CSV table of C-alpha atoms and ligand atoms in Angstrom, one decimal:
chain,number,residue,atom,x,y,z
A,52,MET,CA,-24.6,282.2,28.6
A,53,LYS,CA,-26.9,281.7,31.6
A,54,ASN,CA,-29.8,284.1,31.0
A,55,ILE,CA,-31.3,286.4,28.4
A,56,ASP,CA,-29.7,289.5,29.9
A,57,ASP,CA,-26.4,288.2,28.7
A,58,LEU,CA,-27.7,288.2,25.2
A,59,TRP,CA,-28.4,291.9,25.4
A,60,LYS,CA,-25.0,292.5,26.9
A,61,SER,CA,-23.3,290.7,24.0
A,62,GLY,CA,-24.6,293.5,21.6
A,63,VAL,CA,-27.8,291.8,20.3
A,64,THR,CA,-30.7,294.2,20.4
A,65,ARG,CA,-34.2,293.2,21.3
A,66,ARG,CA,-35.2,294.3,17.8
A,67,ASP,CA,-32.7,291.8,16.3
A,68,PHE,CA,-34.0,289.1,18.5
A,69,VAL,CA,-37.6,289.7,17.5
A,70,LYS,CA,-36.7,289.9,13.8
A,71,THR,CA,-34.9,286.6,14.1
A,72,CYS,CA,-37.8,284.9,15.9
A,73,MET,CA,-40.1,286.2,13.2
A,74,THR,CA,-37.9,285.0,10.4
A,75,VAL,CA,-37.6,281.5,12.0
A,76,SER,CA,-41.3,281.3,12.6
A,77,ALA,CA,-42.0,282.2,9.0
A,78,MET,CA,-39.5,279.6,7.8
A,79,LEU,CA,-41.2,277.0,9.9
A,80,GLY,CA,-44.6,277.9,8.4
A,81,LEU,CA,-45.9,278.9,11.8
A,82,PRO,CA,-48.7,281.5,12.2
A,83,PHE,CA,-47.7,284.9,13.3
A,84,SER,CA,-49.3,284.2,16.7
A,85,MET,CA,-46.5,281.6,17.4
A,86,VAL,CA,-43.7,284.1,17.3
A,87,SER,CA,-44.1,284.8,21.0
A,88,LYS,CA,-43.9,281.1,21.7
A,89,VAL,CA,-40.7,280.7,19.7
A,90,ALA,CA,-39.3,283.8,21.4
A,91,ALA,CA,-40.2,282.5,24.9
A,92,ALA,CA,-38.5,279.2,24.1
A,93,ALA,CA,-35.4,280.9,22.9
A,94,GLN,CA,-35.2,283.0,26.1
A,95,ASN,CA,-35.6,280.1,28.4
A,96,ALA,CA,-32.2,279.3,29.8
A,97,ASP,CA,-33.2,276.0,31.1
A,98,GLY,CA,-34.5,274.9,27.8
A,99,ARG,CA,-31.3,275.7,26.0
A,100,PRO,CA,-30.1,272.4,24.6
A,101,ALA,CA,-26.5,271.2,25.0
A,102,VAL,CA,-24.8,270.8,21.7
A,103,ILE,CA,-21.6,268.9,20.9
A,104,TRP,CA,-20.2,269.8,17.5
A,105,LEU,CA,-17.7,267.5,15.8
A,106,HIS,CA,-15.5,268.2,12.8
A,107,PHE,CA,-14.3,265.5,10.4
A,108,GLN,CA,-13.5,265.7,6.7
A,109,GLU,CA,-14.5,269.2,5.8
A,110,CYS,CA,-13.3,272.8,5.1
A,111,THR,CA,-15.1,274.4,8.1
A,112,GLY,CA,-17.1,276.4,5.6
A,113,CYS,CA,-20.3,275.5,7.4
A,114,SER,CA,-19.0,277.0,10.7
A,115,GLU,CA,-17.5,279.9,8.7
A,116,SER,CA,-20.8,280.7,7.0
A,117,LEU,CA,-22.5,280.9,10.4
A,118,LEU,CA,-19.8,283.0,12.0
A,119,ARG,CA,-19.1,285.3,9.0
A,120,SER,CA,-22.7,286.2,8.4
A,121,SER,CA,-22.9,289.9,7.5
A,122,HIS,CA,-25.3,290.5,10.3
A,123,PRO,CA,-23.4,289.5,13.5
A,124,SER,CA,-26.6,288.9,15.5
A,125,VAL,CA,-27.4,285.7,13.5
A,126,ALA,CA,-24.2,284.1,14.8
A,127,SER,CA,-24.7,285.6,18.3
A,128,LEU,CA,-28.2,284.3,18.5
A,129,ILE,CA,-27.4,280.8,17.3
A,130,LEU,CA,-24.5,280.5,19.7
A,131,ASP,CA,-26.5,282.0,22.6
A,132,MET,CA,-29.7,280.0,22.1
A,133,ILE,CA,-27.8,276.8,22.5
A,134,SER,CA,-25.2,275.7,25.0
A,135,LEU,CA,-22.3,274.9,22.7
A,136,ASP,CA,-20.2,272.6,25.0
A,137,TYR,CA,-17.7,271.4,22.4
A,138,HIS,CA,-16.7,272.9,19.0
A,139,GLU,CA,-13.1,272.2,18.0
A,140,THR,CA,-12.6,275.4,16.0
A,141,LEU,CA,-14.4,277.8,18.4
A,142,MET,CA,-13.4,276.6,21.9
A,143,ALA,CA,-10.5,278.2,23.7
A,144,GLY,CA,-9.3,274.9,25.2
A,145,SER,CA,-7.2,272.4,23.4
A,146,GLY,CA,-5.5,269.0,23.9
A,147,HIS,CA,-6.5,267.1,27.1
A,148,GLN,CA,-8.5,270.1,28.4
A,149,ALA,CA,-10.7,270.0,25.3
A,150,GLU,CA,-11.1,266.2,25.4
A,151,LYS,CA,-12.2,266.4,29.1
A,152,SER,CA,-14.8,269.0,28.2
A,153,LEU,CA,-16.2,266.7,25.5
A,154,HIS,CA,-16.3,263.8,27.9
A,155,ASP,CA,-17.8,265.8,30.7
A,156,SER,CA,-20.6,267.2,28.5
A,157,MET,CA,-21.4,263.8,27.1
A,158,THR,CA,-21.6,262.3,30.6
A,159,ALA,CA,-23.6,265.2,32.1
A,160,ASN,CA,-26.1,265.5,29.3
A,161,LYS,CA,-26.3,261.8,28.3
A,162,GLY,CA,-29.5,261.2,26.3
A,163,LYS,CA,-30.2,264.9,26.0
A,164,TYR,CA,-27.6,266.6,23.9
A,165,ILE,CA,-27.8,267.4,20.2
A,166,LEU,CA,-24.8,266.1,18.2
A,167,VAL,CA,-23.8,268.3,15.3
A,168,VAL,CA,-21.5,266.8,12.8
A,169,GLU,CA,-19.6,268.8,10.2
A,170,GLY,CA,-17.7,266.9,7.5
A,171,GLY,CA,-17.7,263.5,5.9
A,172,ILE,CA,-16.6,260.3,7.7
A,173,PRO,CA,-13.9,258.1,6.1
A,174,THR,CA,-14.6,254.4,6.5
A,175,LYS,CA,-11.9,252.8,4.4
A,176,ASP,CA,-9.1,251.0,6.3
A,177,ASN,CA,-11.1,251.3,9.6
A,178,GLY,CA,-11.3,255.1,9.1
A,179,ILE,CA,-7.6,255.9,9.6
A,180,TYR,CA,-7.8,258.9,7.2
A,181,CYS,CA,-9.2,261.3,9.7
A,182,LYS,CA,-8.2,261.2,13.4
A,183,VAL,CA,-8.7,263.6,16.3
A,184,ALA,CA,-7.1,263.0,19.7
A,185,GLY,CA,-5.9,259.6,18.5
A,186,LYS,CA,-9.4,258.4,17.6
A,187,THR,CA,-10.8,257.9,14.1
A,188,ALA,CA,-13.8,260.0,13.0
A,189,LEU,CA,-15.7,256.7,12.9
A,190,GLU,CA,-15.0,256.0,16.5
A,191,SER,CA,-15.7,259.5,17.7
A,192,LEU,CA,-19.0,259.6,15.8
A,193,ARG,CA,-20.2,256.3,17.2
A,194,THR,CA,-19.2,257.2,20.7
A,195,ALA,CA,-20.8,260.7,20.6
A,196,ALA,CA,-23.9,259.3,18.9
A,197,GLU,CA,-24.7,256.9,21.7
A,198,GLY,CA,-25.7,259.6,24.2
A,199,ALA,CA,-27.3,262.0,21.7
A,200,VAL,CA,-31.0,262.7,21.6
A,201,ALA,CA,-30.7,263.6,17.9
A,202,ILE,CA,-27.9,264.2,15.3
A,203,ILE,CA,-27.7,267.1,12.9
A,204,PRO,CA,-25.2,266.6,10.1
A,205,ILE,CA,-24.6,270.1,8.9
A,206,GLY,CA,-23.5,270.7,5.4
A,207,THR,CA,-23.4,268.3,2.4
A,208,CYS,CA,-20.3,266.5,3.5
A,209,ALA,CA,-21.8,265.3,6.8
A,210,SER,CA,-25.2,264.7,5.1
A,211,TYR,CA,-24.0,262.6,2.1
A,212,GLY,CA,-20.2,262.4,2.1
A,213,GLY,CA,-19.7,265.6,0.0
A,214,ILE,CA,-16.6,266.2,-2.2
A,215,GLN,CA,-14.6,263.5,-0.3
A,216,SER,CA,-17.1,260.9,-1.5
A,217,VAL,CA,-16.8,261.7,-5.2
A,218,GLY,CA,-15.3,258.8,-7.2
A,219,PRO,CA,-12.9,257.2,-6.7
A,220,ASN,CA,-13.6,258.2,-3.1
A,221,PRO,CA,-10.2,257.1,-1.9
A,222,THR,CA,-11.0,257.3,1.8
A,223,GLY,CA,-14.4,255.7,1.6
A,224,ALA,CA,-16.1,258.9,2.8
A,225,VAL,CA,-19.8,258.7,3.7
A,226,GLY,CA,-22.4,260.8,5.5
A,227,VAL,CA,-23.7,260.2,9.1
A,228,ARG,CA,-26.8,258.4,8.0
A,229,ASP,CA,-24.7,255.7,6.3
A,230,ILE,CA,-23.2,254.9,9.8
A,231,ILE,CA,-25.7,255.7,12.5
A,232,LYS,CA,-29.0,253.9,12.1
A,233,ASP,CA,-30.6,254.1,15.5
A,234,LYS,CA,-30.9,257.8,16.2
A,235,PRO,CA,-33.1,260.6,14.7
A,236,ILE,CA,-31.0,262.4,12.1
A,237,ILE,CA,-31.8,265.7,10.6
A,238,ASN,CA,-29.7,266.5,7.6
A,239,ILE,CA,-29.0,270.2,6.9
A,240,PRO,CA,-27.2,269.9,3.6
A,241,GLY,CA,-25.7,272.8,1.6
A,242,CYS,CA,-22.3,274.0,0.7
A,243,PRO,CA,-22.6,275.9,3.0
A,244,PRO,CA,-26.1,275.6,4.4
A,245,ASN,CA,-28.0,278.7,5.4
A,246,PRO,CA,-27.4,279.4,9.1
A,247,TYR,CA,-31.1,280.0,9.5
A,248,ASN,CA,-31.9,276.4,8.5
A,249,PHE,CA,-29.8,275.2,11.4
A,250,LEU,CA,-31.2,277.8,13.8
A,251,SER,CA,-34.8,277.1,12.8
A,252,THR,CA,-34.2,273.3,13.3
A,253,VAL,CA,-32.8,273.9,16.8
A,254,LEU,CA,-35.5,276.4,17.7
A,255,TYR,CA,-38.2,274.1,16.5
A,256,TYR,CA,-36.9,271.4,18.8
A,257,VAL,CA,-36.6,273.8,21.7
A,258,THR,CA,-40.1,275.2,21.2
A,259,PHE,CA,-42.0,272.0,20.5
A,260,LYS,CA,-39.8,269.3,22.1
A,261,LYS,CA,-39.9,267.2,18.9
A,262,LEU,CA,-38.1,267.1,15.6
A,263,PRO,CA,-39.5,268.8,12.5
A,264,GLU,CA,-41.1,266.7,9.7
A,265,LEU,CA,-38.4,265.3,7.3
A,266,ASP,CA,-38.3,264.3,3.7
A,267,GLN,CA,-36.9,261.0,2.3
A,268,LEU,CA,-33.4,262.4,2.5
A,269,GLY,CA,-33.7,263.3,6.2
A,270,ARG,CA,-34.0,267.0,5.5
A,271,PRO,CA,-36.5,269.3,7.3
A,272,LYS,CA,-39.4,269.9,4.9
A,273,PHE,CA,-39.8,273.5,6.1
A,274,ALA,CA,-36.5,274.3,4.5
A,275,TYR,CA,-36.1,271.7,1.8
A,276,GLY,CA,-39.7,271.0,0.8
A,277,ARG,CA,-39.7,273.0,-2.5
A,278,ARG,CA,-37.4,273.4,-5.4
A,279,ILE,CA,-35.3,276.6,-5.8
A,280,HIS,CA,-36.8,277.0,-9.3
A,281,GLU,CA,-40.3,277.5,-7.8
A,282,HIS,CA,-39.4,280.9,-6.2
A,283,CYS,CA,-36.5,282.1,-8.2
A,284,GLU,CA,-36.6,285.7,-9.3
A,285,ARG,CA,-35.4,284.6,-12.8
A,286,ARG,CA,-38.4,282.3,-13.1
A,287,PRO,CA,-40.5,284.6,-15.3
A,288,HIS,CA,-37.6,284.6,-17.8
A,289,PHE,CA,-37.6,280.8,-17.8
A,290,ASP,CA,-41.3,280.7,-18.4
A,291,ALA,CA,-41.0,283.2,-21.2
A,292,GLY,CA,-38.1,281.3,-22.8
A,293,ARG,CA,-35.4,283.9,-22.2
A,294,PHE,CA,-32.1,282.2,-21.3
A,295,SER,CA,-28.6,283.6,-20.6
A,296,LYS,CA,-26.4,282.4,-23.4
A,297,ALA,CA,-22.9,283.2,-21.9
A,298,PHE,CA,-21.5,284.7,-18.8
A,299,GLY,CA,-21.0,288.4,-19.1
A,300,ASP,CA,-23.1,288.8,-22.3
A,301,PRO,CA,-26.2,291.1,-22.4
A,302,THR,CA,-28.5,288.2,-21.7
A,303,HIS,CA,-26.6,287.5,-18.5
A,304,ALA,CA,-26.5,291.1,-17.5
A,305,GLU,CA,-30.3,291.5,-18.1
A,306,GLY,CA,-30.9,288.8,-15.5
A,307,TYR,CA,-32.2,286.1,-17.8
A,308,CYS,CA,-32.7,282.5,-16.6
A,309,LEU,CA,-29.4,280.6,-16.1
A,310,TYR,CA,-30.8,277.1,-17.0
A,311,LYS,CA,-28.7,276.9,-20.2
A,312,LEU,CA,-25.6,277.8,-18.2
A,313,GLY,CA,-26.1,274.7,-16.1
A,314,CYS,CA,-28.5,276.0,-13.3
A,315,LYS,CA,-29.6,273.0,-11.2
A,316,GLY,CA,-32.4,275.0,-9.6
A,317,PRO,CA,-35.2,272.9,-11.2
A,318,ALA,CA,-33.8,269.7,-9.5
A,319,THR,CA,-32.7,271.2,-6.2
A,320,TYR,CA,-34.8,271.3,-3.1
A,321,ALA,CA,-33.8,274.2,-0.8
A,322,ASN,CA,-35.0,277.6,0.3
A,323,CYS,CA,-32.1,279.7,-1.0
A,324,SER,CA,-34.3,281.7,-3.3
A,325,VAL,CA,-36.5,282.8,-0.4
A,326,THR,CA,-34.2,282.9,2.6
A,327,ARG,CA,-31.0,284.0,0.8
A,328,PHE,CA,-27.6,284.6,2.5
A,329,ASN,CA,-25.8,287.5,4.1
A,330,ASP,CA,-28.8,288.6,6.1
A,331,GLY,CA,-31.1,288.0,3.2
A,332,VAL,CA,-29.5,290.3,0.6
A,333,ALA,CA,-27.9,287.9,-1.8
A,334,TRP,CA,-27.8,284.3,-3.2
A,335,PRO,CA,-25.8,282.7,-6.0
A,336,VAL,CA,-28.5,282.8,-8.7
A,337,GLY,CA,-29.4,286.3,-7.8
A,338,ILE,CA,-25.9,287.5,-8.5
A,339,GLY,CA,-25.5,285.6,-11.7
A,340,HIS,CA,-24.1,282.1,-10.9
A,341,PRO,CA,-26.1,279.0,-11.7
A,342,CYS,CA,-27.3,276.9,-8.8
A,343,ILE,CA,-24.9,274.0,-8.4
A,344,GLY,CA,-27.4,271.8,-6.6
A,345,CYS,CA,-25.4,271.7,-3.4
A,346,THR,CA,-28.3,270.2,-1.3
A,347,GLU,CA,-28.7,267.2,-3.5
A,348,PRO,CA,-26.6,264.0,-3.1
A,349,ASP,CA,-26.4,263.3,-6.8
A,350,LEU,CA,-25.6,266.8,-8.1
A,351,LEU,CA,-22.9,268.6,-6.1
A,352,PHE,CA,-19.5,267.6,-7.5
A,353,LYS,CA,-21.2,264.7,-9.3
A,354,THR,CA,-22.7,266.6,-12.1
A,355,ALA,CA,-20.5,269.1,-14.1
A,356,ILE,CA,-21.4,272.7,-13.3
A,357,ALA,CA,-22.2,273.4,-17.0
A,358,ASP,CA,-24.3,270.3,-17.5
A,359,LYS,CA,-28.1,270.9,-17.6
A,360,VAL,CA,-30.5,268.9,-15.5
A,361,GLN,CA,-33.3,267.2,-17.3
A,362,ILE,CA,-36.6,269.0,-16.8
A,363,HIS,CA,-40.0,268.4,-18.4
A,364,GLU,CA,-40.8,271.8,-19.9
A,365,PRO,CA,-37.7,273.8,-20.8
A,366,THR,CA,-39.7,276.1,-23.0
A,367,PRO,CA,-42.8,278.3,-22.2
A,368,PHE,CA,-46.2,276.7,-21.8
A,369,ASP,CA,-48.5,277.6,-24.6
A,370,SER,CA,-51.0,278.8,-22.1
A,371,TYR,CA,-48.6,280.9,-20.0
A,372,ALA,CA,-49.8,284.4,-19.4
A,373,PRO,CA,-47.8,286.9,-21.5
A,374,VAL,CA,-45.2,289.0,-19.7
A,375,ASP,CA,-45.1,292.7,-20.4
A,376,LEU,CA,-42.2,292.9,-22.9
A,377,LYS,CA,-40.0,295.8,-23.7
A,378,ASP,CA,-37.0,296.2,-26.0
A,379,LYS,CA,-38.9,295.4,-29.2
A,380,GLY,CA,-40.6,292.4,-27.7
A,381,LYS,CA,-37.4,290.6,-26.8
A,382,GLY,CA,-37.2,290.9,-23.1
A,383,ALA,CA,-39.0,291.7,-19.9
A,384,ASP,CA,-38.3,294.8,-17.9
A,385,PRO,CA,-35.9,293.5,-15.2
A,386,LEU,CA,-37.9,295.4,-12.6
A,387,THR,CA,-41.1,293.7,-13.7
A,388,THR,CA,-39.3,290.4,-13.6
A,389,GLY,CA,-38.2,291.0,-10.1
A,390,VAL,CA,-41.6,292.0,-8.9
A,391,ILE,CA,-43.2,289.0,-10.5
A,392,GLY,CA,-40.6,286.7,-9.0
A,393,LEU,CA,-41.2,288.1,-5.5
A,394,ALA,CA,-44.9,287.9,-6.0
A,395,ALA,CA,-44.5,284.2,-6.7
A,396,GLY,CA,-43.1,283.7,-3.2
A,397,ALA,CA,-45.2,281.7,-0.8
A,398,ALA,CA,-46.2,282.7,2.8
A,399,ILE,CA,-42.7,281.8,4.0
A,400,GLY,CA,-41.2,284.5,1.8
A,401,ALA,CA,-43.8,287.0,2.9
A,402,GLY,CA,-43.1,286.3,6.6
A,403,ILE,CA,-39.4,286.7,6.1
A,404,MET,CA,-39.9,290.0,4.2
A,405,LEU,CA,-42.1,291.2,7.1
A,406,ALA,CA,-39.3,290.4,9.5
A,407,LYS,CA,-36.8,292.3,7.4
A,408,LYS,CA,-39.1,295.3,7.2
A,409,LEU,CA,-38.9,295.9,11.0
A,410,PRO,CA,-36.9,299.2,11.4
A,411,ASP,CA,-33.2,298.8,11.9
A,412,ALA,CA,-32.9,301.9,14.2
A,413,PRO,CA,-31.1,301.1,17.3
A,414,ASP,CA,-33.0,300.4,20.4
A,415,LYS,CA,-33.5,303.2,22.9
A,416,GLY,CA,-32.0,301.0,25.5
A,417,ASP,CA,-34.8,300.7,27.9
A,418,ASP,CA,-36.6,297.9,26.1
A,419,HIS,CA,-33.7,295.5,26.4
A,420,GLY,CA,-34.8,292.4,28.1
A,421,LYS,CA,-38.5,293.2,28.3
A,422,THR,CA,-41.0,290.6,27.2
A,423,GLU,CA,-44.1,291.8,25.5
B,85,SF4,S1,-32.1,280.6,-12.9
B,85,SF4,FE1,-32.2,278.4,-12.3
B,85,SF4,S2,-33.7,278.3,-10.6
B,85,SF4,FE2,-33.9,280.3,-11.6
B,85,SF4,S3,-35.6,280.1,-13.1
B,85,SF4,FE3,-33.7,279.7,-14.2
B,85,SF4,S4,-33.4,277.4,-14.0
B,85,SF4,FE4,-34.9,278.0,-12.5
């Protein structure tokens, strides 16, 4: 895609575009006045970074999550705001043609392209357990990393090794950071990660020409700086000591806290409870499944789903303000619970909600491509 007009032609409306820029700005913790700067950077064809996307030991779920999002504009925007030069499961070319395209992009954009890695990297026996075009994943990663300005391991497999690295780890699978030591690496873990976390990271780079602040695991703080538990809509139930006892029983149906069913939310740093999936309408805990801690290296596939994480205060604080109870004092009104949960959201949530509230009515047509 060469200019912003092509974006409109691909079916993305200006309203979708502005909503996405607002959501990204809110996630990044930027003031409202910065939305126009993010939008301007996204529309700048010259500023669109070249991206090379490699696949190793993985299920392609991270790419699928991006492409199958319920609102097609998210995938369109992500793919149109970057110059995706190589992606094994999306590109039309194959064989030597595909390899040439990879080589050409690495040469033409040396020192400037962003390398995205999806999947773990097997290291045992010189990495022979994953090969593409006759080269091991280990070789391909090292070669592509040389000319990259930064690397984004997308998903938990590329970030930490993922399911392949669970004991006995027969292929010696690891994450990118275990191999590449001399490049900036921004981990976007999750199984799958939210597409907005990837889009926001890329747009932050495009807008500010620098990488976002990272935590000790290499994750952008804007997306992984707080625990899921802090903004969960079931949190009032947790604080009031109301826990689901079994899947499908009344305590589960009433939306009680899932901690005793193994929810890892109190130990998991991610923004799922605020950003959510499927265009912001759903997320696992919201529909009744405990968080499995997929953004944490020591939780996903390494702690049984039913096992509880250790937390300091599993019962209500003595000083906690009373919740308006109904049903003979045994439970909170689910509506009240939901409202309280939403009210607990920080400015990021408020900004995302604001973006969602923009009307969905189709554009009249004449505002396409105009910049306000
Ligand atoms: S469901 Fe999980 S994340 Fe939500 S309040 Fe309970 S323990 Fe915390």
